[in-house]
JSON list of C-alpha atoms and ligand atoms in Angstrom, two decimals:
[
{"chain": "A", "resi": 1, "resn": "UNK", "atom": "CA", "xyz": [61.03, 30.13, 85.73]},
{"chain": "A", "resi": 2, "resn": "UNK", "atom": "CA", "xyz": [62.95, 30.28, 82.80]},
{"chain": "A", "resi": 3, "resn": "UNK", "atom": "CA", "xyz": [61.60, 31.39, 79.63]},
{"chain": "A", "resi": 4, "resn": "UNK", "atom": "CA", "xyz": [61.76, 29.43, 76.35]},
{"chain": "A", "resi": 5, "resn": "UNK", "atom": "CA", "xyz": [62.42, 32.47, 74.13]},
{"chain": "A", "resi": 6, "resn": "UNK", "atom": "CA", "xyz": [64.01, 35.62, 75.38]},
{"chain": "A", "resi": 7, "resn": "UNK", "atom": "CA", "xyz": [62.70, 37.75, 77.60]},
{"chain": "A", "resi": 8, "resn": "UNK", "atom": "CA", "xyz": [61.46, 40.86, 75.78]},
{"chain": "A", "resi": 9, "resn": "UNK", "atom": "CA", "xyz": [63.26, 44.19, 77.56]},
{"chain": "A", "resi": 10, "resn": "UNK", "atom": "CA", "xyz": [61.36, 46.85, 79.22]},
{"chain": "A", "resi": 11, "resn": "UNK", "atom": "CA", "xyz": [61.35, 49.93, 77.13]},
{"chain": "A", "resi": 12, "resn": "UNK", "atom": "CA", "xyz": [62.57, 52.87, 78.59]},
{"chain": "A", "resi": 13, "resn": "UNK", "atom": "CA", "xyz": [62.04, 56.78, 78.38]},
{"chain": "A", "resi": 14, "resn": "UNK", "atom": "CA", "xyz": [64.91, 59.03, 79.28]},
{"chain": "A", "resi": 15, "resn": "UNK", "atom": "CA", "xyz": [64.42, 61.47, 82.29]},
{"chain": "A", "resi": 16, "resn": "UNK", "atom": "CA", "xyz": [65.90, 65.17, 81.93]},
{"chain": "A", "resi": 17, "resn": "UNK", "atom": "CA", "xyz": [68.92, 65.60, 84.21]},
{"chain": "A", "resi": 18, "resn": "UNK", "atom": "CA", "xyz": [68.64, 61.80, 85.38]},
{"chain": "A", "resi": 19, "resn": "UNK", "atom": "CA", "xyz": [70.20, 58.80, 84.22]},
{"chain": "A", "resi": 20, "resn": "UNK", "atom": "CA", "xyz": [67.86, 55.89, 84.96]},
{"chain": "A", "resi": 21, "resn": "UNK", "atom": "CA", "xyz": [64.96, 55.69, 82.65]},
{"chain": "A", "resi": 22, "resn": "UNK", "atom": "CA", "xyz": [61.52, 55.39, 83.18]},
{"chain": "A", "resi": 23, "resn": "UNK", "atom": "CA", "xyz": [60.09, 51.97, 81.92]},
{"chain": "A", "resi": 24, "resn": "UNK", "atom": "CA", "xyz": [56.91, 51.93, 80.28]},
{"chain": "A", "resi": 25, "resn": "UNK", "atom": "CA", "xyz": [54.23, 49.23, 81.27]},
{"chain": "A", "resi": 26, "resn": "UNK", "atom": "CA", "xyz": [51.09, 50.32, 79.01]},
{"chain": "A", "resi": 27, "resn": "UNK", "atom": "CA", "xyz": [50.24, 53.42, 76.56]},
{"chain": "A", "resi": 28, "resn": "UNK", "atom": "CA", "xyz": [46.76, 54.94, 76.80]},
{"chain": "A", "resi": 29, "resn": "UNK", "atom": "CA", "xyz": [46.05, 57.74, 74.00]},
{"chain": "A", "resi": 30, "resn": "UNK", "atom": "CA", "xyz": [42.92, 59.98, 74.26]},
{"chain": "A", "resi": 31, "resn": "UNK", "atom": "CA", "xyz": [40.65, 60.61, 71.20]},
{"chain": "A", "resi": 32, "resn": "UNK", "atom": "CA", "xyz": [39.00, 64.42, 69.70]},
{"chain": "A", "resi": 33, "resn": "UNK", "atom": "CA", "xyz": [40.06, 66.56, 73.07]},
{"chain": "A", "resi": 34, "resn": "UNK", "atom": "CA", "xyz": [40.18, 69.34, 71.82]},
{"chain": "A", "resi": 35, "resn": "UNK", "atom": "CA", "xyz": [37.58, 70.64, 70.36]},
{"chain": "A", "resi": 36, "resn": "UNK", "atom": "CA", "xyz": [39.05, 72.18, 67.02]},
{"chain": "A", "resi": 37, "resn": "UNK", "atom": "CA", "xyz": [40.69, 68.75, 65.99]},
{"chain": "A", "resi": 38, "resn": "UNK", "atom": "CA", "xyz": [36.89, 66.99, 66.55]},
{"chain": "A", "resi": 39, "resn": "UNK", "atom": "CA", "xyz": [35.58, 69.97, 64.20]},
{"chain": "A", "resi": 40, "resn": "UNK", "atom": "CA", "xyz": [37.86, 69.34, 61.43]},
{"chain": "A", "resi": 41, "resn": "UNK", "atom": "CA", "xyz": [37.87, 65.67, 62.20]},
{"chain": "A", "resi": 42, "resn": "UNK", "atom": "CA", "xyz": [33.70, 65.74, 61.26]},
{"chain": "A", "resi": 43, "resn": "UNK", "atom": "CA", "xyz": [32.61, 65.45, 64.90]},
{"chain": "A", "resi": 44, "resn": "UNK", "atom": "CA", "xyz": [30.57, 67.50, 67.51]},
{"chain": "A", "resi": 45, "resn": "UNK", "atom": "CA", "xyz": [33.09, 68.95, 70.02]},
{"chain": "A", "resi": 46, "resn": "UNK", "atom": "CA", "xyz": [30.61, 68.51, 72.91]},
{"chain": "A", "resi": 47, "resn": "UNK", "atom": "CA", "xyz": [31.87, 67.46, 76.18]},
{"chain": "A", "resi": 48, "resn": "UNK", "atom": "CA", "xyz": [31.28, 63.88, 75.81]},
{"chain": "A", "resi": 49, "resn": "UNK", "atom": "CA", "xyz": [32.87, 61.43, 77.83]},
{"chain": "A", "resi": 50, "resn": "UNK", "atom": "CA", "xyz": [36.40, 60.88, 76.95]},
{"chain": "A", "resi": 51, "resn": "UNK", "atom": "CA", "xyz": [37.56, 57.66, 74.72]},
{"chain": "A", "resi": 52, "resn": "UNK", "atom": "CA", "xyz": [40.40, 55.70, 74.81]},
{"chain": "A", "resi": 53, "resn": "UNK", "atom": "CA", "xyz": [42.76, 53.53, 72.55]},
{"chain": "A", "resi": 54, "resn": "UNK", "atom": "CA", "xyz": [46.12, 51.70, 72.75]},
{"chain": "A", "resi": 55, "resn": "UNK", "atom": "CA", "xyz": [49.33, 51.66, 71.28]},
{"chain": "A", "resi": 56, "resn": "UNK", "atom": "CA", "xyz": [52.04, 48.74, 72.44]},
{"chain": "A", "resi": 57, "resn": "UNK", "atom": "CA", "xyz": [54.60, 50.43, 74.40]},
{"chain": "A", "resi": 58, "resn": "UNK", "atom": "CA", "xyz": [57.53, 48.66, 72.07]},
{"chain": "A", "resi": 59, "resn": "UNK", "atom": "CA", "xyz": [55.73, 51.17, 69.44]},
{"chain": "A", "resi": 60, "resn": "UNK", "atom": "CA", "xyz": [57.09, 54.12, 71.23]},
{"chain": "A", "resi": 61, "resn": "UNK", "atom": "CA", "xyz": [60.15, 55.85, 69.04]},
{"chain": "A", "resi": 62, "resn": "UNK", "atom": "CA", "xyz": [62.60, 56.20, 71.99]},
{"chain": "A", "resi": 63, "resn": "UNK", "atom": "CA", "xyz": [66.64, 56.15, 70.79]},
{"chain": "A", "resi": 64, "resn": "UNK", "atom": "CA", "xyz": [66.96, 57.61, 67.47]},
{"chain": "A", "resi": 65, "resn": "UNK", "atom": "CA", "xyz": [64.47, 60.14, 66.02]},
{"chain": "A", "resi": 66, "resn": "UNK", "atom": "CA", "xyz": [63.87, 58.34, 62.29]},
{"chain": "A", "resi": 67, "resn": "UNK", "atom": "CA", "xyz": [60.46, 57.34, 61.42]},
{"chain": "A", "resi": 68, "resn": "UNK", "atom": "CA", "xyz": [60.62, 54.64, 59.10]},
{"chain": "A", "resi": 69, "resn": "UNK", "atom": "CA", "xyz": [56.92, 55.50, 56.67]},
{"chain": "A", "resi": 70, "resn": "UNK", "atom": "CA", "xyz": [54.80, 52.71, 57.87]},
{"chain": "A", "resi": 71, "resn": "UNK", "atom": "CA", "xyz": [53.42, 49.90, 54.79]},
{"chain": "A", "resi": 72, "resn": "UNK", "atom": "CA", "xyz": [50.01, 49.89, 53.54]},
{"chain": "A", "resi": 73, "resn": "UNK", "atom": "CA", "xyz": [49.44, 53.74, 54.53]},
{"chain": "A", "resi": 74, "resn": "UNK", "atom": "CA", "xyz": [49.74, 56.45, 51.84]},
{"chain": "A", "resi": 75, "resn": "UNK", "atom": "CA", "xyz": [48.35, 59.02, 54.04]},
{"chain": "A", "resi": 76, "resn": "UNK", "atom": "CA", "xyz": [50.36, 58.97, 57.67]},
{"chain": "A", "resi": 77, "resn": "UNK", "atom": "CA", "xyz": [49.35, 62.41, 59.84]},
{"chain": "A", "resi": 78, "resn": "UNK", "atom": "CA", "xyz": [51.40, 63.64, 62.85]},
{"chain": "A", "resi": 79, "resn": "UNK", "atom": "CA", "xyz": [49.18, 64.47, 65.74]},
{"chain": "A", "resi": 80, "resn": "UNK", "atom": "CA", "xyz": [51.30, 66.55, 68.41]},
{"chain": "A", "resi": 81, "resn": "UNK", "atom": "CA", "xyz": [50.42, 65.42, 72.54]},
{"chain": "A", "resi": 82, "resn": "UNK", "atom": "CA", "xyz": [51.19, 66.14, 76.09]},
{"chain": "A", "resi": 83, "resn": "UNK", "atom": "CA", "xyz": [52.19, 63.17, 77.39]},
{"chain": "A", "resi": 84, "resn": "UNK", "atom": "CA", "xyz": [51.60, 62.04, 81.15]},
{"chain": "A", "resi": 85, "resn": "UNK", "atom": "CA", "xyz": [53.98, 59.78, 82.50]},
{"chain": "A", "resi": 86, "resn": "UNK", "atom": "CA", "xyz": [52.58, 57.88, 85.99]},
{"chain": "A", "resi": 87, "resn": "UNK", "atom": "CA", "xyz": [53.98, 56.99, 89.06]},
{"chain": "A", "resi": 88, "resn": "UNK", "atom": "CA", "xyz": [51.29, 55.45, 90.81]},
{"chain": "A", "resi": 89, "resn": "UNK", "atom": "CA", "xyz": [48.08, 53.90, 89.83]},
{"chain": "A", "resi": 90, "resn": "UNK", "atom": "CA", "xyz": [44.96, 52.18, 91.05]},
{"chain": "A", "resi": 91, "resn": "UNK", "atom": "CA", "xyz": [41.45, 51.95, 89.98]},
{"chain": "A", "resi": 92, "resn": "UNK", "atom": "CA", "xyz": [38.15, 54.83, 90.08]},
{"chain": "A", "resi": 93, "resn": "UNK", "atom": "CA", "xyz": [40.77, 57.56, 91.14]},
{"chain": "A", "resi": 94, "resn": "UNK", "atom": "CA", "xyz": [38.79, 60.66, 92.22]},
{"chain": "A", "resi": 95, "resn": "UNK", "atom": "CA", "xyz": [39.73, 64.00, 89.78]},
{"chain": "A", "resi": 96, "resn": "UNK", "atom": "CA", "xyz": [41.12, 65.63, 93.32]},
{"chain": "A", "resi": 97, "resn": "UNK", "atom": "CA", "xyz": [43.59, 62.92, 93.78]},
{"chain": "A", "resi": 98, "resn": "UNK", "atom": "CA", "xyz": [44.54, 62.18, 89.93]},
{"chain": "A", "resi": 99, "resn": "UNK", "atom": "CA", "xyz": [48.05, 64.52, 89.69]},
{"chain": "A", "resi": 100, "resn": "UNK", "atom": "CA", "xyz": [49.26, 62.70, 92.81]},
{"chain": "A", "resi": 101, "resn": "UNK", "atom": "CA", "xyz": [49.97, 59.73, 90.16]},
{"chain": "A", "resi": 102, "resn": "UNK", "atom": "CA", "xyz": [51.75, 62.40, 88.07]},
{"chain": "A", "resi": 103, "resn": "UNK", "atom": "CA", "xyz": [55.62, 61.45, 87.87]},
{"chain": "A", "resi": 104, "resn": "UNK", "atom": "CA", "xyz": [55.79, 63.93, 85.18]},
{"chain": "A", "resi": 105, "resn": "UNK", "atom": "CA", "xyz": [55.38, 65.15, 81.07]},
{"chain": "A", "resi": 106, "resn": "UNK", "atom": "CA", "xyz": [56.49, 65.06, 78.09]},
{"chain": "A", "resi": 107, "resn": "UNK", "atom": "CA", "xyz": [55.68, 65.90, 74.26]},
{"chain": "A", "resi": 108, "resn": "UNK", "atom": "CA", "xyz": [55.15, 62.71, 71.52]},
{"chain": "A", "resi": 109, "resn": "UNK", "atom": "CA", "xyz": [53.51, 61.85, 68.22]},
{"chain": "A", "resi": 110, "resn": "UNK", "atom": "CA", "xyz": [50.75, 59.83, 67.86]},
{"chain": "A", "resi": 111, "resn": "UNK", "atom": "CA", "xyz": [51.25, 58.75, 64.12]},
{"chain": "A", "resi": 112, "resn": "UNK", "atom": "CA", "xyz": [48.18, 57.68, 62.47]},
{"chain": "A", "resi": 113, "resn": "UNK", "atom": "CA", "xyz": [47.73, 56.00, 59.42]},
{"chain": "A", "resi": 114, "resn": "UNK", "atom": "CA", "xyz": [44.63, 57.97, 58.37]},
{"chain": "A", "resi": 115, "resn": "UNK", "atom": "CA", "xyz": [43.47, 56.32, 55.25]},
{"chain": "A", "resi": 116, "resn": "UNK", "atom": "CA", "xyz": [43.36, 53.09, 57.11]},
{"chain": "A", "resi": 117, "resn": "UNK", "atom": "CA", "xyz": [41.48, 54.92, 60.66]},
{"chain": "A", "resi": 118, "resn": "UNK", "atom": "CA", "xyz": [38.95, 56.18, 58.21]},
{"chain": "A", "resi": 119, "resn": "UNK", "atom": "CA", "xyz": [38.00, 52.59, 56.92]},
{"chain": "A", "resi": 120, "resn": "UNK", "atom": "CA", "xyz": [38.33, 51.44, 60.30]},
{"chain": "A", "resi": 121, "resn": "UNK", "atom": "CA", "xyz": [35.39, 53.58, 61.39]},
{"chain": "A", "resi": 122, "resn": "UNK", "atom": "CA", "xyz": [33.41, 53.54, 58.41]},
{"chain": "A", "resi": 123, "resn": "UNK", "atom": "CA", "xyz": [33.35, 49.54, 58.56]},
{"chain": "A", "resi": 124, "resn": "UNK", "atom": "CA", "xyz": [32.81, 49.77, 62.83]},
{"chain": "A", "resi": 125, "resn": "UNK", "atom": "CA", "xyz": [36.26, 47.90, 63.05]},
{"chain": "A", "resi": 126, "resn": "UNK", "atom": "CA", "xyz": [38.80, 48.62, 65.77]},
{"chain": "A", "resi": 127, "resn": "UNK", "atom": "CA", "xyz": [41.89, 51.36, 65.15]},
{"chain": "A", "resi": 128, "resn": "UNK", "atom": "CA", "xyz": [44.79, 48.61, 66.16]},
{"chain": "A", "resi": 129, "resn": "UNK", "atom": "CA", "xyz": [46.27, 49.03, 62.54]},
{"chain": "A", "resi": 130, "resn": "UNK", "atom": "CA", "xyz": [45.76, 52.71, 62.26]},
{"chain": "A", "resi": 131, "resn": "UNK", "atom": "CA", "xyz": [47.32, 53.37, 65.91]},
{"chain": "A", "resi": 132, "resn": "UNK", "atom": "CA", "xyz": [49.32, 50.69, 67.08]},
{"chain": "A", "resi": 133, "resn": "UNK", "atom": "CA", "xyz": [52.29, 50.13, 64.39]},
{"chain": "A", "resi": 134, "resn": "UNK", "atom": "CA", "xyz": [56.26, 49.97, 64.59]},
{"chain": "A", "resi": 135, "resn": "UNK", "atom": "CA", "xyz": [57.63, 53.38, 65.56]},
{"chain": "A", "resi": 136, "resn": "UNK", "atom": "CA", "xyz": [54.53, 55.26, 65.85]},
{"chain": "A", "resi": 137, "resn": "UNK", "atom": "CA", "xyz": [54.67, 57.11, 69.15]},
{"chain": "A", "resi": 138, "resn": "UNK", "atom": "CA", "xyz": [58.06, 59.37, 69.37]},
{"chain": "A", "resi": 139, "resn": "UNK", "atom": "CA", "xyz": [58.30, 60.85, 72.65]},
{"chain": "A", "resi": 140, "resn": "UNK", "atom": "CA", "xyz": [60.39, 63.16, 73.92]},
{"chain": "A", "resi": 141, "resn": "UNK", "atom": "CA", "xyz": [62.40, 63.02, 77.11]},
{"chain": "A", "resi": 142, "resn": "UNK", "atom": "CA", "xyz": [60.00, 62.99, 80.34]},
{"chain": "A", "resi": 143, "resn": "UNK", "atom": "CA", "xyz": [60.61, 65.83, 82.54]},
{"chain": "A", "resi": 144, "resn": "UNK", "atom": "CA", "xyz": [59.46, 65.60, 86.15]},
{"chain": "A", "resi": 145, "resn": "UNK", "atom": "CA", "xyz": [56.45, 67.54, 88.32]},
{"chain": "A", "resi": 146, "resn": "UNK", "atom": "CA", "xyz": [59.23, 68.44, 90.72]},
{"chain": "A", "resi": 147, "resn": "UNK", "atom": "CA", "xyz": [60.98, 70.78, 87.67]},
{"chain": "A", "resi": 148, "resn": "UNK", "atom": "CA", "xyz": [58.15, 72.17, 86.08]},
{"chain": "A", "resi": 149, "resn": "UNK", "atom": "CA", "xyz": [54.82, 71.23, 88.42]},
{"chain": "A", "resi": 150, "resn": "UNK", "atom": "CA", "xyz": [51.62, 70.21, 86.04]},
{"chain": "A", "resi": 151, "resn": "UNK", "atom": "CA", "xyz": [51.03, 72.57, 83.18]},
{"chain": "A", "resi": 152, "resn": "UNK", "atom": "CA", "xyz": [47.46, 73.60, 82.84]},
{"chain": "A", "resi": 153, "resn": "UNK", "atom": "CA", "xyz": [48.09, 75.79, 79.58]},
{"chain": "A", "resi": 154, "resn": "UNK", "atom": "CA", "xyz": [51.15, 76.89, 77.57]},
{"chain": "A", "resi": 155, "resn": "UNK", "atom": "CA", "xyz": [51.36, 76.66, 73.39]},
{"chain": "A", "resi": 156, "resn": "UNK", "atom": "CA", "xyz": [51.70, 72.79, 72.41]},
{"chain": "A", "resi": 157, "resn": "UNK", "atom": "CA", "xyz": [52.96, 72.95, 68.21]},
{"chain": "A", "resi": 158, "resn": "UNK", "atom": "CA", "xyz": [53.62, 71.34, 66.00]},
{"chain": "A", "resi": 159, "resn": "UNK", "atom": "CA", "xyz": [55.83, 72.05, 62.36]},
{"chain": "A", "resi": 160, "resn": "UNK", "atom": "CA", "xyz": [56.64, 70.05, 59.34]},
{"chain": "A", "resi": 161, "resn": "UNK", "atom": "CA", "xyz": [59.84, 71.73, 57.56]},
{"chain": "A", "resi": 162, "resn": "UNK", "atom": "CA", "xyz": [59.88, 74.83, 59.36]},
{"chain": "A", "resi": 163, "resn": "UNK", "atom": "CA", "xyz": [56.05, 75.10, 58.65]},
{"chain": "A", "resi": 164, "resn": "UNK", "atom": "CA", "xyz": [53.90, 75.70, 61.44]},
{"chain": "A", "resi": 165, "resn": "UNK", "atom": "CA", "xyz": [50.63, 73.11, 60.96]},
{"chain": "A", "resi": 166, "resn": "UNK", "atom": "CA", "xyz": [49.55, 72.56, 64.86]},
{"chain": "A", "resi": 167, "resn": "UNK", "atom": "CA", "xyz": [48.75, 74.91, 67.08]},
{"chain": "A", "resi": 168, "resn": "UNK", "atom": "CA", "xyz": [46.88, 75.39, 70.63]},
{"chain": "A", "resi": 169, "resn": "UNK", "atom": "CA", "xyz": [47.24, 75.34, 74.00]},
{"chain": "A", "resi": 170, "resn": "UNK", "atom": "CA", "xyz": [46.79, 72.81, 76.69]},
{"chain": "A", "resi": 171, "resn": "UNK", "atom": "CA", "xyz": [43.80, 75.02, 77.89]},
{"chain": "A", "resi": 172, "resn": "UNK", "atom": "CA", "xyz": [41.83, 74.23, 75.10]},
{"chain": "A", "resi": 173, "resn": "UNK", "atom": "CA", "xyz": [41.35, 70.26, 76.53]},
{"chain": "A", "resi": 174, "resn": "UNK", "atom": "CA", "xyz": [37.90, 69.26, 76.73]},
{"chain": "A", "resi": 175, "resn": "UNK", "atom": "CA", "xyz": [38.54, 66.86, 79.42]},
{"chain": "A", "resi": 176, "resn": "UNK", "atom": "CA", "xyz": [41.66, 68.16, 81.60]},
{"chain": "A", "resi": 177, "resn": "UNK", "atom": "CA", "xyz": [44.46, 65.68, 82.77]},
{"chain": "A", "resi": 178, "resn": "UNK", "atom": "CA", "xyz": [43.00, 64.99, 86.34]},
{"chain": "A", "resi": 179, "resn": "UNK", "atom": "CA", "xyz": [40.08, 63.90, 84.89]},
{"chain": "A", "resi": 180, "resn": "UNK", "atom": "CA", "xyz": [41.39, 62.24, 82.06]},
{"chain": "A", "resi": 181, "resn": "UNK", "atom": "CA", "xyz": [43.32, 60.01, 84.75]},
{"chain": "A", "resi": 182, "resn": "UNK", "atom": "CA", "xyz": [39.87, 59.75, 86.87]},
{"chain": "A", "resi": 183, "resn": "UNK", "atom": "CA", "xyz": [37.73, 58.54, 83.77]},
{"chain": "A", "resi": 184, "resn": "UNK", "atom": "CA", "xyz": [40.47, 56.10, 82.70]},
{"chain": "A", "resi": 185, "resn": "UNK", "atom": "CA", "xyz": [40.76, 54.50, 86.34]},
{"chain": "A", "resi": 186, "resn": "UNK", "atom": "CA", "xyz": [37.38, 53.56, 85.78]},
{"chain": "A", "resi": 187, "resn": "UNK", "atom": "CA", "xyz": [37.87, 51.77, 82.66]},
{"chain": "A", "resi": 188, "resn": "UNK", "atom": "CA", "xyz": [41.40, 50.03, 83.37]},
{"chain": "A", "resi": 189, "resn": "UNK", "atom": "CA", "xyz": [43.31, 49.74, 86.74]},
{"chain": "A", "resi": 190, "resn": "UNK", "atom": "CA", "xyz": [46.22, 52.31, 85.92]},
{"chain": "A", "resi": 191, "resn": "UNK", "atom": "CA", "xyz": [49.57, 51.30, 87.37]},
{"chain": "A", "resi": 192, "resn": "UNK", "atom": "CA", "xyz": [52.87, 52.80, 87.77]},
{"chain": "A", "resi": 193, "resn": "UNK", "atom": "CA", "xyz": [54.64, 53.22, 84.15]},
{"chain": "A", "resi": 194, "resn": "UNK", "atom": "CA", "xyz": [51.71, 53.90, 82.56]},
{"chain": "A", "resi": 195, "resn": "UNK", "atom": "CA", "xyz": [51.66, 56.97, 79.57]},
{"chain": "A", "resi": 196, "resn": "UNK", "atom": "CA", "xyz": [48.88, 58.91, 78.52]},
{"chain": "A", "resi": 197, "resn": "UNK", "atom": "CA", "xyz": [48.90, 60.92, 75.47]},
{"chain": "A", "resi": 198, "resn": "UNK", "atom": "CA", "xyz": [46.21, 63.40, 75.84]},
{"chain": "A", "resi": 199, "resn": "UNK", "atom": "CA", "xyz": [45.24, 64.46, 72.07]},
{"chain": "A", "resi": 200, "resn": "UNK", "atom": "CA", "xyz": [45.64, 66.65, 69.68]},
{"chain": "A", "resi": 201, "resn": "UNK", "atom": "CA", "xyz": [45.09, 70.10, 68.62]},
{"chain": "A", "resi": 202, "resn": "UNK", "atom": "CA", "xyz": [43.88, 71.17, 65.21]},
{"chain": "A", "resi": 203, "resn": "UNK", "atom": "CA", "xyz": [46.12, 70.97, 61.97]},
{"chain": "A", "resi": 204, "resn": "UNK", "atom": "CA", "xyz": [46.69, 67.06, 61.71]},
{"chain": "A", "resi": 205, "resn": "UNK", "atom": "CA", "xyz": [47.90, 66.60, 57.86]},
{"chain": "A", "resi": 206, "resn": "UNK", "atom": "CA", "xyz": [50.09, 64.21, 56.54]},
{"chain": "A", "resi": 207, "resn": "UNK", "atom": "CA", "xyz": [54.04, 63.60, 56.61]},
{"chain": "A", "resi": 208, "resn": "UNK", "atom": "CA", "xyz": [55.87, 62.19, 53.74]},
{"chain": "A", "resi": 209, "resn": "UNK", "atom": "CA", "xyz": [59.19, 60.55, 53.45]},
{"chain": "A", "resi": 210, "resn": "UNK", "atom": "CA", "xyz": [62.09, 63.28, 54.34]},
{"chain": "A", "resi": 211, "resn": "UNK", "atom": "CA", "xyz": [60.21, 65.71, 56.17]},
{"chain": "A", "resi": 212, "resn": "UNK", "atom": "CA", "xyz": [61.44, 66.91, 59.18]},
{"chain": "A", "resi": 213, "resn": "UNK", "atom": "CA", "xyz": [58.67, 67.31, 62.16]},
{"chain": "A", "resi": 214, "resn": "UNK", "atom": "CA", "xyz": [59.48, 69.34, 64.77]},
{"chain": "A", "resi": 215, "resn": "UNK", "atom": "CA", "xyz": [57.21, 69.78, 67.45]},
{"chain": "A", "resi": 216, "resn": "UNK", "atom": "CA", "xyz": [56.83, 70.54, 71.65]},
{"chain": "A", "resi": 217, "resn": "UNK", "atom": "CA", "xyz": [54.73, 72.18, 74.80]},
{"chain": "A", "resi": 218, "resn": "UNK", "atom": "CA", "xyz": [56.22, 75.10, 75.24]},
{"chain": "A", "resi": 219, "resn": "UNK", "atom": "CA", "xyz": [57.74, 75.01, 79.40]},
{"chain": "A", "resi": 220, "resn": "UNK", "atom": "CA", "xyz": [58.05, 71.12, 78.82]},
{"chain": "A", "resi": 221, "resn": "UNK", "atom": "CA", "xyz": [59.66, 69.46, 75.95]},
{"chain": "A", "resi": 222, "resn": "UNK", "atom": "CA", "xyz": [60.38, 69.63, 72.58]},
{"chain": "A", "resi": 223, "resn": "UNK", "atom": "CA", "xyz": [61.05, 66.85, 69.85]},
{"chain": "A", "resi": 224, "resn": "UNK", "atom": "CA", "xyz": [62.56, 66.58, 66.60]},
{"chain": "A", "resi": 225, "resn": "UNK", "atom": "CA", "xyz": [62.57, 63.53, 64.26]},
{"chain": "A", "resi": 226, "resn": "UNK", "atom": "CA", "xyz": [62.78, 62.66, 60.65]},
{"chain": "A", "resi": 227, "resn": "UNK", "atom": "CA", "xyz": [60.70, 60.52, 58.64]},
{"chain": "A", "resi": 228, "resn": "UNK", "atom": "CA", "xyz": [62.76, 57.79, 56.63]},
{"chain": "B", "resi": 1, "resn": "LIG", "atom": "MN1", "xyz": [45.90, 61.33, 68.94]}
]
């Protein structure tokens, strides 16, 4: 069929050493997995089960690295993530089978206009506005399982100017990427170009306009953009 406006195009992740892209279909984010961001986010870091939100995957920050400062936000933080890049999919995925979906990982941003997340969950209203806006999810370059298999720890950082403000390692997780991919194949049927970012370690502040924020996993990928 034809279409009566144009057809939207796919967006598209570049692949280390490759020159076709990877097209995105849907971006799941985690929330508090690690335990020090839930601390100095005000929460319990018990192992409950994990909990998911969106962002649109036309938000992802993809070609250039500027990050335009988002409106009706004074108070943007960086939040530095593994990112899991799918191959395959399908619904209630057992943990032992969830890295066989694994096309491979890179590092991104989940952006998050803070002052307007914190009314959101003082008022019980959804996180679309503080999550899912223009630009908000820079991610690096995926690199595939066949170069570097699945990383199970290794620093993940994050600085703002030089400044070193996040830092962990992909040990500290609460829930670990198999089951992260298991509990979300319960929820939603998970299909090929799918990207999970799997939270953030402790340090989240705020960005303001000309900072530069460098970030990576160390043994993955590394990112650099500036913010506009
Ligand atoms: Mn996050």
């Amino acid at each position: 069929m034809q279409t009566i406006i144009p057809l939207s195009p796919p967006v598209l992740l570049p692949i280390a050493g490759s020159l076709v892209g990877f097209p995105v279909r849907r971006v799941y984010c985690v929330g508090r997995n690690y335990a020090a961001h839930a601390i100095e986010m005000g929460h319990d870091p018990d192992r409950e089960p994990p909990f998911f939100f969106q962002k649109n995957p036309d938000n992802l920050l993809v070609a250039d690295r500027a990050f335009p400062y988002p409106p009706r936000t004074t108070d943007v933080h960086h939040e530095v993530e593994l990112v899991v890049a799918l191959k395959r999919g399908g619904a209630d995925i057992p943990v032992e089978q969830a890295l066989d979906c694994v096309y491979g990982y890179a590092v991104g941003i989940d952006f998050t206009r803070r002052d307007l997340q914190a009314e959101a969950k003082k008022a019980g209203k959804p996180w679309a506005a503080a999550k899912a806006f223009e630009h908000s999810a820079p991610v690096s370059e995926i690199v595939p399982v066949e170069a570097i298999g699945h990383p199970v720890n290794g620093n993940i950082w994050l600085k703002v100017n030089g400044e070193l403000r996040q830092h962990g390692d992909l040990d500290q997780m609460i829930w670990k990427i198999p089951e992260v991919i298991s509990e979300l194949s319960r929820l939603f049927t998970l299909a090929p170009g799918d990207i999970i970012m799997t939270g953030t370690p402790s340090g989240v502040g705020p960005v303001v306009r000309g900072d530069t924020v460098t970030c990576g996993v160390d043994g993955v990928a590394a990112l650099a953009v500036t913010v506009l």
